[in-house]
Amino acid sequence: SSRLLPLLPLRELAREFGFALPRNTNQVVAKTIADVISRQRGDGGFGMWPDSPESSPWVSAYTLWALHHAKIRGARVPDGTIDRAKAYVRRYLEQKSGDPLFRVTATFIVDVLAEVGAPDTSYMSQLYAQKQDLPLFAKALLLHAMAISKQKPSLLAELTRDLENQLRIDGNSAYVSENLGDAYAVLMDSPARS
């Protein structure tokens, strides 16, 4: 999925900046999508690696997001692949896992579902009620999901203020200071991403 994402805007960039696309761009995109789709498991989720024995909720949401962007940019992605991935991540939200990464993964899932046009506003509300327990990057994902889903402006404003209060400005750069160690590293968290 990470290999696919930078390939998607190439047509627009080539048009805007007046350069020719590499000759095999369409074939590379199609092959990369086929490789991604080959990792979909029977449960609709996606594994981290080709031989992963089970689906990963975080990877499944990320892959759903990448395939959605490929499709809206004109790539051929079977509807069934996207529908099965949406069903998988929705089932994950319903399971109320005791996994310490569950709530943070759920924020990413509701953000992806909102972005693919299938928002879960009920679960967004549940996460919003628990926002004080979320790390900063998860609050940002939740805010994005709520904004896309056109939730109440007062809720958006409150969460925005909360995030803005965590920003530190130093000269011409902004950063966040949150010491999470590597608790969320498996979810690709880093201070730079936050």
N, C-alpha and C. Protein backbone atom coordinates (compact mmCIF):
# COMPACT_ATOMS: atom_id res chain seq x y z
N SER A 1 0.83 -1.20 0.00
CA SER A 1 0.00 0.00 0.00
C SER A 1 0.87 1.25 0.00
N SER A 2 1.94 1.21 0.78
CA SER A 2 2.83 2.38 0.82
C SER A 2 3.56 2.57 -0.50
N ARG A 3 3.76 1.50 -1.23
CA ARG A 3 4.39 1.60 -2.55
C ARG A 3 3.38 2.17 -3.56
N LEU A 4 2.10 1.86 -3.36
CA LEU A 4 1.06 2.30 -4.28
C LEU A 4 0.77 3.79 -4.15
N LEU A 5 0.70 4.29 -2.94
CA LEU A 5 0.25 5.66 -2.70
C LEU A 5 1.01 6.74 -3.49
N PRO A 6 2.34 6.71 -3.55
CA PRO A 6 3.01 7.78 -4.32
C PRO A 6 2.81 7.66 -5.83
N LEU A 7 2.40 6.50 -6.31
CA LEU A 7 2.16 6.34 -7.74
C LEU A 7 0.85 6.99 -8.18
N LEU A 8 -0.09 7.11 -7.25
CA LEU A 8 -1.44 7.56 -7.62
C LEU A 8 -1.52 8.99 -8.15
N PRO A 9 -0.82 9.95 -7.57
CA PRO A 9 -0.96 11.32 -8.10
C PRO A 9 -0.05 11.63 -9.29
N LEU A 10 0.65 10.64 -9.83
CA LEU A 10 1.60 10.90 -10.91
C LEU A 10 0.97 11.57 -12.13
N ARG A 11 -0.22 11.11 -12.54
CA ARG A 11 -0.86 11.70 -13.72
C ARG A 11 -1.11 13.19 -13.52
N GLU A 12 -1.67 13.53 -12.35
CA GLU A 12 -1.96 14.94 -12.06
C GLU A 12 -0.67 15.77 -12.01
N LEU A 13 0.35 15.23 -11.37
CA LEU A 13 1.62 15.94 -11.28
C LEU A 13 2.24 16.13 -12.66
N ALA A 14 2.20 15.09 -13.48
CA ALA A 14 2.77 15.18 -14.83
C ALA A 14 2.05 16.26 -15.63
N ARG A 15 0.73 16.30 -15.51
CA ARG A 15 -0.05 17.31 -16.24
C ARG A 15 0.26 18.72 -15.72
N GLU A 16 0.28 18.88 -14.40
CA GLU A 16 0.50 20.21 -13.81
C GLU A 16 1.91 20.74 -14.04
N PHE A 17 2.90 19.85 -14.03
CA PHE A 17 4.28 20.30 -14.14
C PHE A 17 4.90 20.02 -15.51
N GLY A 18 4.09 19.48 -16.42
CA GLY A 18 4.54 19.32 -17.79
C GLY A 18 5.64 18.31 -18.01
N PHE A 19 5.59 17.19 -17.34
CA PHE A 19 6.58 16.15 -17.63
C PHE A 19 5.86 14.88 -18.08
N ALA A 20 6.58 14.07 -18.81
CA ALA A 20 6.00 12.83 -19.33
C ALA A 20 6.02 11.76 -18.25
N LEU A 21 4.95 11.00 -18.22
CA LEU A 21 4.90 9.87 -17.30
C LEU A 21 5.86 8.79 -17.76
N PRO A 22 6.46 8.06 -16.84
CA PRO A 22 7.23 6.88 -17.26
C PRO A 22 6.31 5.95 -18.07
N ARG A 23 6.85 5.31 -19.08
CA ARG A 23 6.07 4.51 -20.00
C ARG A 23 5.25 3.41 -19.33
N ASN A 24 5.76 2.83 -18.28
CA ASN A 24 5.11 1.68 -17.68
C ASN A 24 4.30 2.02 -16.42
N THR A 25 3.93 3.27 -16.24
CA THR A 25 3.24 3.69 -15.01
C THR A 25 1.96 2.89 -14.78
N ASN A 26 1.13 2.76 -15.80
CA ASN A 26 -0.13 2.04 -15.64
C ASN A 26 0.09 0.58 -15.26
N GLN A 27 1.10 -0.05 -15.85
CA GLN A 27 1.39 -1.45 -15.53
C GLN A 27 1.89 -1.59 -14.09
N VAL A 28 2.72 -0.64 -13.66
CA VAL A 28 3.25 -0.70 -12.28
C VAL A 28 2.11 -0.51 -11.29
N VAL A 29 1.21 0.43 -11.55
CA VAL A 29 0.06 0.65 -10.67
C VAL A 29 -0.79 -0.61 -10.62
N ALA A 30 -1.12 -1.18 -11.78
CA ALA A 30 -1.96 -2.38 -11.83
C ALA A 30 -1.29 -3.55 -11.11
N LYS A 31 0.00 -3.74 -11.31
CA LYS A 31 0.72 -4.84 -10.65
C LYS A 31 0.76 -4.63 -9.13
N THR A 32 0.96 -3.39 -8.70
CA THR A 32 1.01 -3.09 -7.27
C THR A 32 -0.35 -3.33 -6.63
N ILE A 33 -1.41 -2.91 -7.30
CA ILE A 33 -2.77 -3.17 -6.78
C ILE A 33 -3.03 -4.66 -6.70
N ALA A 34 -2.64 -5.39 -7.72
CA ALA A 34 -2.83 -6.85 -7.71
C ALA A 34 -2.07 -7.48 -6.55
N ASP A 35 -0.87 -7.01 -6.29
CA ASP A 35 -0.07 -7.53 -5.17
C ASP A 35 -0.76 -7.23 -3.84
N VAL A 36 -1.27 -6.02 -3.70
CA VAL A 36 -1.97 -5.64 -2.46
C VAL A 36 -3.21 -6.52 -2.29
N ILE A 37 -3.99 -6.66 -3.34
CA ILE A 37 -5.23 -7.44 -3.25
C ILE A 37 -4.94 -8.90 -2.93
N SER A 38 -3.81 -9.41 -3.39
CA SER A 38 -3.46 -10.82 -3.12
C SER A 38 -3.24 -11.07 -1.63
N ARG A 39 -3.07 -10.02 -0.84
CA ARG A 39 -2.86 -10.17 0.60
C ARG A 39 -4.16 -10.13 1.39
N GLN A 40 -5.30 -10.00 0.70
CA GLN A 40 -6.57 -10.00 1.41
C GLN A 40 -6.89 -11.41 1.86
N ARG A 41 -7.26 -11.52 3.11
CA ARG A 41 -7.57 -12.81 3.71
C ARG A 41 -9.06 -13.13 3.53
N GLY A 42 -9.43 -14.33 3.87
CA GLY A 42 -10.81 -14.77 3.75
C GLY A 42 -11.77 -13.97 4.61
N ASP A 43 -11.26 -13.37 5.70
CA ASP A 43 -12.13 -12.57 6.57
C ASP A 43 -12.33 -11.14 6.06
N GLY A 44 -11.68 -10.80 4.93
CA GLY A 44 -11.82 -9.47 4.34
C GLY A 44 -10.70 -8.52 4.71
N GLY A 45 -9.94 -8.87 5.75
CA GLY A 45 -8.82 -8.03 6.18
C GLY A 45 -7.56 -8.34 5.38
N PHE A 46 -6.50 -7.62 5.71
CA PHE A 46 -5.23 -7.78 5.01
C PHE A 46 -4.14 -8.10 6.01
N GLY A 47 -3.20 -8.95 5.61
CA GLY A 47 -2.06 -9.26 6.43
C GLY A 47 -0.91 -8.29 6.18
N MET A 48 -0.04 -8.18 7.16
CA MET A 48 1.11 -7.30 7.02
C MET A 48 2.04 -7.81 5.91
N TRP A 49 2.24 -9.11 5.88
CA TRP A 49 3.16 -9.73 4.92
C TRP A 49 2.40 -10.74 4.08
N PRO A 50 2.93 -11.12 2.93
CA PRO A 50 2.23 -12.10 2.09
C PRO A 50 1.90 -13.40 2.82
N ASP A 51 2.76 -13.81 3.75
CA ASP A 51 2.50 -15.07 4.45
C ASP A 51 1.98 -14.87 5.87
N SER A 52 1.50 -13.68 6.19
CA SER A 52 0.92 -13.45 7.52
C SER A 52 -0.28 -14.36 7.70
N PRO A 53 -0.34 -15.08 8.82
CA PRO A 53 -1.44 -16.03 9.02
C PRO A 53 -2.78 -15.38 9.33
N GLU A 54 -2.77 -14.12 9.77
CA GLU A 54 -4.03 -13.47 10.11
C GLU A 54 -4.03 -12.01 9.66
N SER A 55 -5.21 -11.45 9.63
CA SER A 55 -5.37 -10.06 9.22
C SER A 55 -4.96 -9.13 10.35
N SER A 56 -4.47 -7.98 9.99
CA SER A 56 -4.12 -6.93 10.94
C SER A 56 -5.14 -5.80 10.79
N PRO A 57 -5.82 -5.41 11.87
CA PRO A 57 -6.80 -4.33 11.76
C PRO A 57 -6.20 -3.02 11.24
N TRP A 58 -5.03 -2.63 11.76
CA TRP A 58 -4.42 -1.38 11.33
C TRP A 58 -4.03 -1.45 9.85
N VAL A 59 -3.38 -2.52 9.47
CA VAL A 59 -2.96 -2.70 8.08
C VAL A 59 -4.19 -2.78 7.17
N SER A 60 -5.24 -3.41 7.64
CA SER A 60 -6.46 -3.52 6.83
C SER A 60 -7.08 -2.16 6.58
N ALA A 61 -7.12 -1.32 7.60
CA ALA A 61 -7.66 0.04 7.43
C ALA A 61 -6.77 0.84 6.48
N TYR A 62 -5.46 0.73 6.65
CA TYR A 62 -4.51 1.45 5.79
C TYR A 62 -4.66 1.00 4.34
N THR A 63 -4.80 -0.30 4.14
CA THR A 63 -4.94 -0.84 2.80
C THR A 63 -6.27 -0.42 2.17
N LEU A 64 -7.33 -0.44 2.96
CA LEU A 64 -8.63 0.03 2.48
C LEU A 64 -8.51 1.48 2.01
N TRP A 65 -7.84 2.30 2.80
CA TRP A 65 -7.64 3.71 2.46
C TRP A 65 -6.87 3.85 1.15
N ALA A 66 -5.78 3.09 1.01
CA ALA A 66 -4.96 3.16 -0.20
C ALA A 66 -5.73 2.70 -1.43
N LEU A 67 -6.47 1.59 -1.31
CA LEU A 67 -7.24 1.09 -2.45
C LEU A 67 -8.36 2.05 -2.83
N HIS A 68 -8.98 2.68 -1.84
CA HIS A 68 -10.01 3.69 -2.12
C HIS A 68 -9.42 4.83 -2.94
N HIS A 69 -8.24 5.31 -2.54
CA HIS A 69 -7.60 6.40 -3.29
C HIS A 69 -7.20 5.95 -4.69
N ALA A 70 -6.79 4.71 -4.82
CA ALA A 70 -6.47 4.20 -6.16
C ALA A 70 -7.72 4.20 -7.04
N LYS A 71 -8.81 3.76 -6.47
CA LYS A 71 -10.06 3.68 -7.24
C LYS A 71 -10.56 5.06 -7.65
N ILE A 72 -10.53 6.03 -6.73
CA ILE A 72 -11.04 7.36 -7.10
C ILE A 72 -10.13 8.06 -8.10
N ARG A 73 -8.90 7.56 -8.24
CA ARG A 73 -8.00 8.13 -9.25
C ARG A 73 -8.03 7.32 -10.54
N GLY A 74 -9.01 6.44 -10.65
CA GLY A 74 -9.23 5.74 -11.92
C GLY A 74 -8.62 4.37 -12.05
N ALA A 75 -7.96 3.86 -11.03
CA ALA A 75 -7.39 2.52 -11.11
C ALA A 75 -8.50 1.48 -10.94
N ARG A 76 -8.30 0.32 -11.50
CA ARG A 76 -9.29 -0.76 -11.38
C ARG A 76 -9.08 -1.50 -10.07
N VAL A 77 -10.06 -1.34 -9.18
CA VAL A 77 -10.06 -2.05 -7.90
C VAL A 77 -11.44 -2.69 -7.77
N PRO A 78 -11.51 -3.99 -7.63
CA PRO A 78 -12.83 -4.64 -7.55
C PRO A 78 -13.63 -4.14 -6.34
N ASP A 79 -14.91 -3.84 -6.59
CA ASP A 79 -15.79 -3.38 -5.50
C ASP A 79 -15.82 -4.39 -4.36
N GLY A 80 -15.81 -5.65 -4.69
CA GLY A 80 -15.86 -6.69 -3.65
C GLY A 80 -14.68 -6.62 -2.70
N THR A 81 -13.52 -6.26 -3.21
CA THR A 81 -12.34 -6.14 -2.36
C THR A 81 -12.54 -5.04 -1.32
N ILE A 82 -13.04 -3.90 -1.77
CA ILE A 82 -13.26 -2.77 -0.86
C ILE A 82 -14.41 -3.09 0.10
N ASP A 83 -15.47 -3.68 -0.38
CA ASP A 83 -16.61 -4.00 0.48
C ASP A 83 -16.22 -4.99 1.58
N ARG A 84 -15.42 -6.00 1.22
CA ARG A 84 -15.00 -6.99 2.22
C ARG A 84 -14.07 -6.36 3.26
N ALA A 85 -13.23 -5.42 2.81
CA ALA A 85 -12.33 -4.73 3.75
C ALA A 85 -13.13 -3.85 4.70
N LYS A 86 -14.14 -3.14 4.19
CA LYS A 86 -15.00 -2.32 5.05
C LYS A 86 -15.71 -3.20 6.08
N ALA A 87 -16.21 -4.33 5.64
CA ALA A 87 -16.90 -5.25 6.57
C ALA A 87 -15.94 -5.74 7.65
N TYR A 88 -14.70 -6.05 7.27
CA TYR A 88 -13.72 -6.52 8.25
C TYR A 88 -13.46 -5.46 9.32
N VAL A 89 -13.20 -4.21 8.91
CA VAL A 89 -12.87 -3.19 9.91
C VAL A 89 -14.09 -2.86 10.77
N ARG A 90 -15.29 -2.92 10.21
CA ARG A 90 -16.49 -2.71 11.02
C ARG A 90 -16.65 -3.81 12.07
N ARG A 91 -16.37 -5.05 11.68
CA ARG A 91 -16.43 -6.16 12.66
C ARG A 91 -15.41 -5.94 13.77
N TYR A 92 -14.26 -5.41 13.42
CA TYR A 92 -13.24 -5.13 14.43
C TYR A 92 -13.78 -4.14 15.46
N LEU A 93 -14.47 -3.10 15.01
CA LEU A 93 -15.03 -2.12 15.94
C LEU A 93 -16.06 -2.74 16.87
N GLU A 94 -16.80 -3.71 16.37
CA GLU A 94 -17.86 -4.34 17.16
C GLU A 94 -17.33 -5.28 18.23
N GLN A 95 -16.10 -5.73 18.14
CA GLN A 95 -15.63 -6.76 19.05
C GLN A 95 -15.22 -6.25 20.43
N LYS A 96 -15.01 -4.96 20.61
CA LYS A 96 -14.66 -4.39 21.92
C LYS A 96 -13.50 -5.15 22.56
N SER A 97 -12.45 -5.25 21.85
CA SER A 97 -11.26 -6.01 22.28
C SER A 97 -10.60 -5.43 23.52
N GLY A 98 -9.96 -6.30 24.28
CA GLY A 98 -9.16 -5.88 25.43
C GLY A 98 -7.75 -5.48 25.03
N ASP A 99 -7.45 -5.54 23.75
CA ASP A 99 -6.14 -5.17 23.23
C ASP A 99 -5.85 -3.71 23.58
N PRO A 100 -4.67 -3.42 24.18
CA PRO A 100 -4.36 -2.03 24.54
C PRO A 100 -4.29 -1.08 23.35
N LEU A 101 -4.14 -1.62 22.15
CA LEU A 101 -4.09 -0.79 20.94
C LEU A 101 -5.47 -0.63 20.30
N PHE A 102 -6.49 -1.27 20.88
CA PHE A 102 -7.81 -1.29 20.26
C PHE A 102 -8.37 0.12 20.02
N ARG A 103 -8.41 0.94 21.06
CA ARG A 103 -9.04 2.26 20.94
C ARG A 103 -8.31 3.13 19.91
N VAL A 104 -6.99 3.07 19.93
CA VAL A 104 -6.22 3.88 18.98
C VAL A 104 -6.43 3.36 17.56
N THR A 105 -6.45 2.06 17.38
CA THR A 105 -6.73 1.47 16.07
C THR A 105 -8.13 1.87 15.62
N ALA A 106 -9.08 1.89 16.55
CA ALA A 106 -10.45 2.26 16.23
C ALA A 106 -10.53 3.69 15.69
N THR A 107 -9.70 4.61 16.20
CA THR A 107 -9.74 5.98 15.68
C THR A 107 -9.30 6.01 14.22
N PHE A 108 -8.30 5.21 13.90
CA PHE A 108 -7.85 5.15 12.51
C PHE A 108 -8.94 4.55 11.63
N ILE A 109 -9.59 3.51 12.12
CA ILE A 109 -10.65 2.85 11.35
C ILE A 109 -11.80 3.82 11.10
N VAL A 110 -12.26 4.55 12.12
CA VAL A 110 -13.38 5.47 11.88
C VAL A 110 -12.97 6.59 10.93
N ASP A 111 -11.70 6.99 10.96
CA ASP A 111 -11.23 8.00 10.02
C ASP A 111 -11.26 7.45 8.60
N VAL A 112 -10.77 6.24 8.40
CA VAL A 112 -10.76 5.64 7.07
C VAL A 112 -12.20 5.42 6.58
N LEU A 113 -13.06 4.91 7.45
CA LEU A 113 -14.45 4.69 7.04
C LEU A 113 -15.11 6.01 6.62
N ALA A 114 -14.82 7.08 7.35
CA ALA A 114 -15.37 8.39 6.97
C ALA A 114 -14.84 8.81 5.61
N GLU A 115 -13.56 8.59 5.40
CA GLU A 115 -12.95 9.03 4.14
C GLU A 115 -13.44 8.22 2.95
N VAL A 116 -13.78 6.95 3.15
CA VAL A 116 -14.26 6.13 2.03
C VAL A 116 -15.77 6.25 1.86
N GLY A 117 -16.38 7.17 2.61
CA GLY A 117 -17.81 7.43 2.43
C GLY A 117 -18.72 6.51 3.20
N ALA A 118 -18.20 5.85 4.24
CA ALA A 118 -19.00 4.93 5.04
C ALA A 118 -18.80 5.23 6.53
N PRO A 119 -19.06 6.47 6.96
CA PRO A 119 -18.75 6.85 8.34
C PRO A 119 -19.54 6.06 9.38
N ASP A 120 -18.91 5.82 10.50
CA ASP A 120 -19.56 5.17 11.64
C ASP A 120 -19.68 6.22 12.74
N THR A 121 -20.72 7.04 12.65
CA THR A 121 -20.87 8.15 13.58
C THR A 121 -21.13 7.70 15.00
N SER A 122 -21.75 6.55 15.16
CA SER A 122 -22.00 6.03 16.50
C SER A 122 -20.67 5.74 17.20
N TYR A 123 -19.77 5.08 16.49
CA TYR A 123 -18.49 4.76 17.11
C TYR A 123 -17.64 6.01 17.30
N MET A 124 -17.77 6.98 16.39
CA MET A 124 -17.07 8.25 16.58
C MET A 124 -17.48 8.88 17.90
N SER A 125 -18.78 8.85 18.18
CA SER A 125 -19.29 9.42 19.43
C SER A 125 -18.71 8.72 20.64
N GLN A 126 -18.60 7.40 20.57
CA GLN A 126 -18.01 6.63 21.67
C GLN A 126 -16.56 7.03 21.89
N LEU A 127 -15.81 7.17 20.80
CA LEU A 127 -14.41 7.56 20.92
C LEU A 127 -14.28 8.98 21.43
N TYR A 128 -15.17 9.84 20.99
CA TYR A 128 -15.13 11.24 21.45
C TYR A 128 -15.33 11.29 22.96
N ALA A 129 -16.22 10.47 23.46
CA ALA A 129 -16.47 10.44 24.91
C ALA A 129 -15.25 9.97 25.69
N GLN A 130 -14.33 9.27 25.02
CA GLN A 130 -13.12 8.74 25.67
C GLN A 130 -11.87 9.49 25.21
N LYS A 131 -12.06 10.67 24.65
CA LYS A 131 -10.93 11.38 24.02
C LYS A 131 -9.78 11.68 24.97
N GLN A 132 -10.07 11.86 26.25
CA GLN A 132 -9.00 12.16 27.21
C GLN A 132 -8.02 10.99 27.34
N ASP A 133 -8.43 9.80 26.94
CA ASP A 133 -7.57 8.62 27.02
C ASP A 133 -6.81 8.34 25.73
N LEU A 134 -6.98 9.20 24.73
CA LEU A 134 -6.35 8.97 23.44
C LEU A 134 -5.04 9.74 23.32
N PRO A 135 -4.03 9.15 22.68
CA PRO A 135 -2.83 9.92 22.37
C PRO A 135 -3.16 10.97 21.31
N LEU A 136 -2.29 11.92 21.18
CA LEU A 136 -2.53 13.06 20.30
C LEU A 136 -2.83 12.66 18.86
N PHE A 137 -2.07 11.73 18.30
CA PHE A 137 -2.30 11.37 16.91
C PHE A 137 -3.67 10.73 16.72
N ALA A 138 -4.14 10.00 17.72
CA ALA A 138 -5.47 9.40 17.63
C ALA A 138 -6.56 10.47 17.71
N LYS A 139 -6.33 11.49 18.53
CA LYS A 139 -7.29 12.61 18.59
C LYS A 139 -7.37 13.30 17.23
N ALA A 140 -6.23 13.44 16.57
CA ALA A 140 -6.21 14.08 15.25
C ALA A 140 -6.98 13.23 14.23
N LEU A 141 -6.81 11.92 14.29
CA LEU A 141 -7.56 11.03 13.39
C LEU A 141 -9.06 11.15 13.65
N LEU A 142 -9.42 11.18 14.92
CA LEU A 142 -10.82 11.31 15.29
C LEU A 142 -11.39 12.65 14.80
N LEU A 143 -10.64 13.72 14.99
CA LEU A 143 -11.09 15.03 14.53
C LEU A 143 -11.31 15.02 13.02
N HIS A 144 -10.40 14.44 12.29
CA HIS A 144 -10.53 14.36 10.83
C HIS A 144 -11.79 13.59 10.44
N ALA A 145 -12.02 12.46 11.09
CA ALA A 145 -13.22 11.65 10.81
C ALA A 145 -14.48 12.45 11.10
N MET A 146 -14.48 13.16 12.23
CA MET A 146 -15.65 13.94 12.61
C MET A 146 -15.88 15.11 11.64
N ALA A 147 -14.81 15.73 11.18
CA ALA A 147 -14.94 16.85 10.24
C ALA A 147 -15.50 16.37 8.90
N ILE A 148 -14.96 15.27 8.39
CA ILE A 148 -15.44 14.72 7.12
C ILE A 148 -16.91 14.34 7.23
N SER A 149 -17.30 13.83 8.39
CA SER A 149 -18.68 13.37 8.61
C SER A 149 -19.62 14.48 9.03
N LYS A 150 -19.09 15.70 9.08
CA LYS A 150 -19.89 16.88 9.40
C LYS A 150 -20.61 16.76 10.75
N GLN A 151 -19.81 16.42 11.77
CA GLN A 151 -20.34 16.34 13.13
C GLN A 151 -20.58 17.74 13.68
N LYS A 152 -21.15 17.83 14.85
CA LYS A 152 -21.49 19.12 15.46
C LYS A 152 -20.28 20.04 15.53
N PRO A 153 -20.43 21.27 15.06
CA PRO A 153 -19.31 22.23 15.10
C PRO A 153 -18.75 22.44 16.52
N SER A 154 -19.59 22.39 17.53
CA SER A 154 -19.11 22.60 18.89
C SER A 154 -18.16 21.47 19.32
N LEU A 155 -18.44 20.24 18.89
CA LEU A 155 -17.56 19.11 19.22
C LEU A 155 -16.24 19.24 18.47
N LEU A 156 -16.32 19.65 17.21
CA LEU A 156 -15.11 19.84 16.41
C LEU A 156 -14.24 20.94 17.01
N ALA A 157 -14.88 22.02 17.45
CA ALA A 157 -14.13 23.15 18.02
C ALA A 157 -13.43 22.73 19.31
N GLU A 158 -14.11 21.96 20.13
CA GLU A 158 -13.51 21.51 21.40
C GLU A 158 -12.29 20.62 21.15
N LEU A 159 -12.43 19.67 20.23
CA LEU A 159 -11.31 18.78 19.94
C LEU A 159 -10.18 19.53 19.25
N THR A 160 -10.51 20.49 18.40
CA THR A 160 -9.49 21.31 17.75
C THR A 160 -8.69 22.09 18.79
N ARG A 161 -9.38 22.71 19.75
CA ARG A 161 -8.69 23.44 20.82
C ARG A 161 -7.74 22.52 21.59
N ASP A 162 -8.23 21.33 21.88
CA ASP A 162 -7.42 20.36 22.60
C ASP A 162 -6.12 20.06 21.83
N LEU A 163 -6.24 19.86 20.53
CA LEU A 163 -5.06 19.59 19.71
C LEU A 163 -4.15 20.81 19.60
N GLU A 164 -4.75 21.98 19.40
CA GLU A 164 -3.95 23.19 19.28
C GLU A 164 -3.16 23.47 20.55
N ASN A 165 -3.71 23.13 21.70
CA ASN A 165 -3.01 23.34 22.96
C ASN A 165 -1.78 22.46 23.09
N GLN A 166 -1.68 21.41 22.28
CA GLN A 166 -0.54 20.52 22.32
C GLN A 166 0.57 20.92 21.34
N LEU A 167 0.28 21.89 20.48
CA LEU A 167 1.28 22.34 19.50
C LEU A 167 2.30 23.26 20.17
N ARG A 168 3.52 23.09 19.78
CA ARG A 168 4.59 23.97 20.23
C ARG A 168 5.18 24.63 18.99
N ILE A 169 5.32 25.94 19.04
CA ILE A 169 5.85 26.69 17.91
C ILE A 169 7.27 27.12 18.25
N ASP A 170 8.19 26.85 17.34
CA ASP A 170 9.58 27.24 17.52
C ASP A 170 10.06 27.82 16.20
N GLY A 171 10.16 29.13 16.14
CA GLY A 171 10.55 29.79 14.89
C GLY A 171 9.50 29.55 13.84
N ASN A 172 9.91 28.93 12.73
CA ASN A 172 8.97 28.69 11.63
C ASN A 172 8.50 27.23 11.59
N SER A 173 8.62 26.53 12.69
CA SER A 173 8.15 25.15 12.70
C SER A 173 7.24 24.89 13.89
N ALA A 174 6.36 23.94 13.71
CA ALA A 174 5.44 23.52 14.76
C ALA A 174 5.69 22.05 15.03
N TYR A 175 5.57 21.66 16.28
CA TYR A 175 5.74 20.25 16.63
C TYR A 175 4.87 19.95 17.84
N VAL A 176 4.74 18.67 18.11
CA VAL A 176 4.00 18.24 19.30
C VAL A 176 4.97 17.56 20.23
N SER A 177 4.71 17.72 21.48
CA SER A 177 5.56 17.09 22.48
C SER A 177 4.70 16.15 23.29
N GLU A 178 4.85 14.88 23.01
CA GLU A 178 4.09 13.85 23.71
C GLU A 178 5.00 12.65 23.87
N ASN A 179 5.32 12.30 25.08
CA ASN A 179 6.24 11.22 25.33
C ASN A 179 5.47 9.91 25.44
N LEU A 180 5.36 9.20 24.32
CA LEU A 180 4.67 7.92 24.31
C LEU A 180 5.65 6.75 24.26
N GLY A 181 6.94 7.06 24.21
CA GLY A 181 7.92 5.99 24.05
C GLY A 181 7.65 5.29 22.72
N ASP A 182 7.72 3.97 22.75
CA ASP A 182 7.41 3.24 21.52
C ASP A 182 6.13 2.42 21.68
N ALA A 183 5.24 2.89 22.56
CA ALA A 183 3.99 2.18 22.84
C ALA A 183 3.14 1.96 21.59
N TYR A 184 3.22 2.90 20.65
CA TYR A 184 2.40 2.80 19.45
C TYR A 184 3.25 2.65 18.19
N ALA A 185 4.49 2.27 18.34
CA ALA A 185 5.39 2.12 17.18
C ALA A 185 4.84 1.09 16.19
N VAL A 186 4.20 0.05 16.69
CA VAL A 186 3.64 -0.98 15.80
C VAL A 186 2.53 -0.40 14.92
N LEU A 187 1.99 0.75 15.30
CA LEU A 187 0.98 1.43 14.50
C LEU A 187 1.59 2.58 13.69
N MET A 188 2.89 2.49 13.50
CA MET A 188 3.64 3.46 12.70
C MET A 188 3.62 4.86 13.31
N ASP A 189 3.52 4.93 14.64
CA ASP A 189 3.52 6.23 15.32
C ASP A 189 4.94 6.75 15.47
N SER A 190 5.04 8.07 15.38
CA SER A 190 6.31 8.74 15.63
C SER A 190 6.01 10.20 15.93
N PRO A 191 6.90 10.89 16.65
CA PRO A 191 6.68 12.31 16.87
C PRO A 191 6.62 13.10 15.56
N ALA A 192 7.38 12.69 14.56
CA ALA A 192 7.36 13.39 13.28
C ALA A 192 5.97 13.25 12.61
N ARG A 193 5.39 12.07 12.66
CA ARG A 193 4.07 11.90 12.07
C ARG A 193 3.03 12.73 12.83
N SER A 194 3.10 12.70 14.14
CA SER A 194 2.15 13.51 14.93
C SER A 194 2.29 14.97 14.59
